[in-house]
mmCIF file of N, CA and C in Angstrom:
data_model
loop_
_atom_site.group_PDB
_atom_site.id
_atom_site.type_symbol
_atom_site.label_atom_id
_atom_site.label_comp_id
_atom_site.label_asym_id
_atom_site.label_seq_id
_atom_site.Cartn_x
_atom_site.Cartn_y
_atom_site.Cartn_z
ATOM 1 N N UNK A 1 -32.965 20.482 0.954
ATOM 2 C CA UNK A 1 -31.631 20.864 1.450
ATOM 3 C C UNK A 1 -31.744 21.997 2.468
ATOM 4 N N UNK A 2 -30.710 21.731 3.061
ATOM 5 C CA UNK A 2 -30.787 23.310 4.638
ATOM 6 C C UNK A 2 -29.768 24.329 4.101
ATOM 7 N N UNK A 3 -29.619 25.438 4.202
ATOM 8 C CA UNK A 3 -29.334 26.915 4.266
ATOM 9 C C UNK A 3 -28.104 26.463 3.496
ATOM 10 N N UNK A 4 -26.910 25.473 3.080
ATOM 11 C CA UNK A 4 -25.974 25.058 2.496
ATOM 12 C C UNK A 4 -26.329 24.628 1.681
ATOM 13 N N UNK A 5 -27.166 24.299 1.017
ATOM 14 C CA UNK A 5 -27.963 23.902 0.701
ATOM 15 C C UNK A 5 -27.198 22.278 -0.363
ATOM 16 N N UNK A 6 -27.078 21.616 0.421
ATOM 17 C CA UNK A 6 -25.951 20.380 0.545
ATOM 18 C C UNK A 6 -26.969 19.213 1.564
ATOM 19 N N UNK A 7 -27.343 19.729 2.755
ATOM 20 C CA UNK A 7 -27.779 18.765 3.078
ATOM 21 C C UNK A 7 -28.779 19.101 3.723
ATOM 22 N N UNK A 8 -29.398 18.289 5.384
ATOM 23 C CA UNK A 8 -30.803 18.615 6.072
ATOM 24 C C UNK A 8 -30.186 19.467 7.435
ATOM 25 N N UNK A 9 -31.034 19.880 7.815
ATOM 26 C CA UNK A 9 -30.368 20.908 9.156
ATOM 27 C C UNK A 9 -30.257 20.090 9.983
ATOM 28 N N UNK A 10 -30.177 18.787 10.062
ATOM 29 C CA UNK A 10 -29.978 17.625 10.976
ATOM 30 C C UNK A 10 -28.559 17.636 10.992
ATOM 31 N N UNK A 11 -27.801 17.225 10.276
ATOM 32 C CA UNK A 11 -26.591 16.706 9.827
ATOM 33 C C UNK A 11 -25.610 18.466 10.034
ATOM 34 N N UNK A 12 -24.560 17.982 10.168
ATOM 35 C CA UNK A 12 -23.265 19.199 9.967
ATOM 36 C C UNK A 12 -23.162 19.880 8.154
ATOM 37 N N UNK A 13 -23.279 20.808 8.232
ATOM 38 C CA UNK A 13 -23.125 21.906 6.608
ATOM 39 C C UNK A 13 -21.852 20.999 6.450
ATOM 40 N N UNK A 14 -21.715 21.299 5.378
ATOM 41 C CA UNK A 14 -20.730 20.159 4.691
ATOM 42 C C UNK A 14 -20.861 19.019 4.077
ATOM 43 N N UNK A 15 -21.870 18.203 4.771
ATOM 44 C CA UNK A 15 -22.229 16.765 4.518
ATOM 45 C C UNK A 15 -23.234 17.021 3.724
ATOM 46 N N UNK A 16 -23.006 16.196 2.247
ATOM 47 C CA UNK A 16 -24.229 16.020 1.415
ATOM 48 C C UNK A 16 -25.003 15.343 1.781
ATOM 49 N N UNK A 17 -26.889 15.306 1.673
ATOM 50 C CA UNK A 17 -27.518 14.457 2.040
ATOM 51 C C UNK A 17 -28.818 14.503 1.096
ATOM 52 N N UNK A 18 -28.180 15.681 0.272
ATOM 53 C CA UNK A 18 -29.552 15.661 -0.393
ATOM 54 C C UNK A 18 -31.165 15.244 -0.582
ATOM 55 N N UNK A 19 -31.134 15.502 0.794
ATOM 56 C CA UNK A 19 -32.858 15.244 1.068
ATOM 57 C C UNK A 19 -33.683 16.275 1.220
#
């Protein structure tokens, strides 16, 4: 997870992506 720790620093904070 990225700094949101929600999703990848690819994607917008917010969006889960749990990778």
């Amino acid at each position: 997870t990225d700094c949101d720790g929600k999703g990848l620093s690819s994607v917008p904070s917010g969006i889960p992506d749990n990778t």
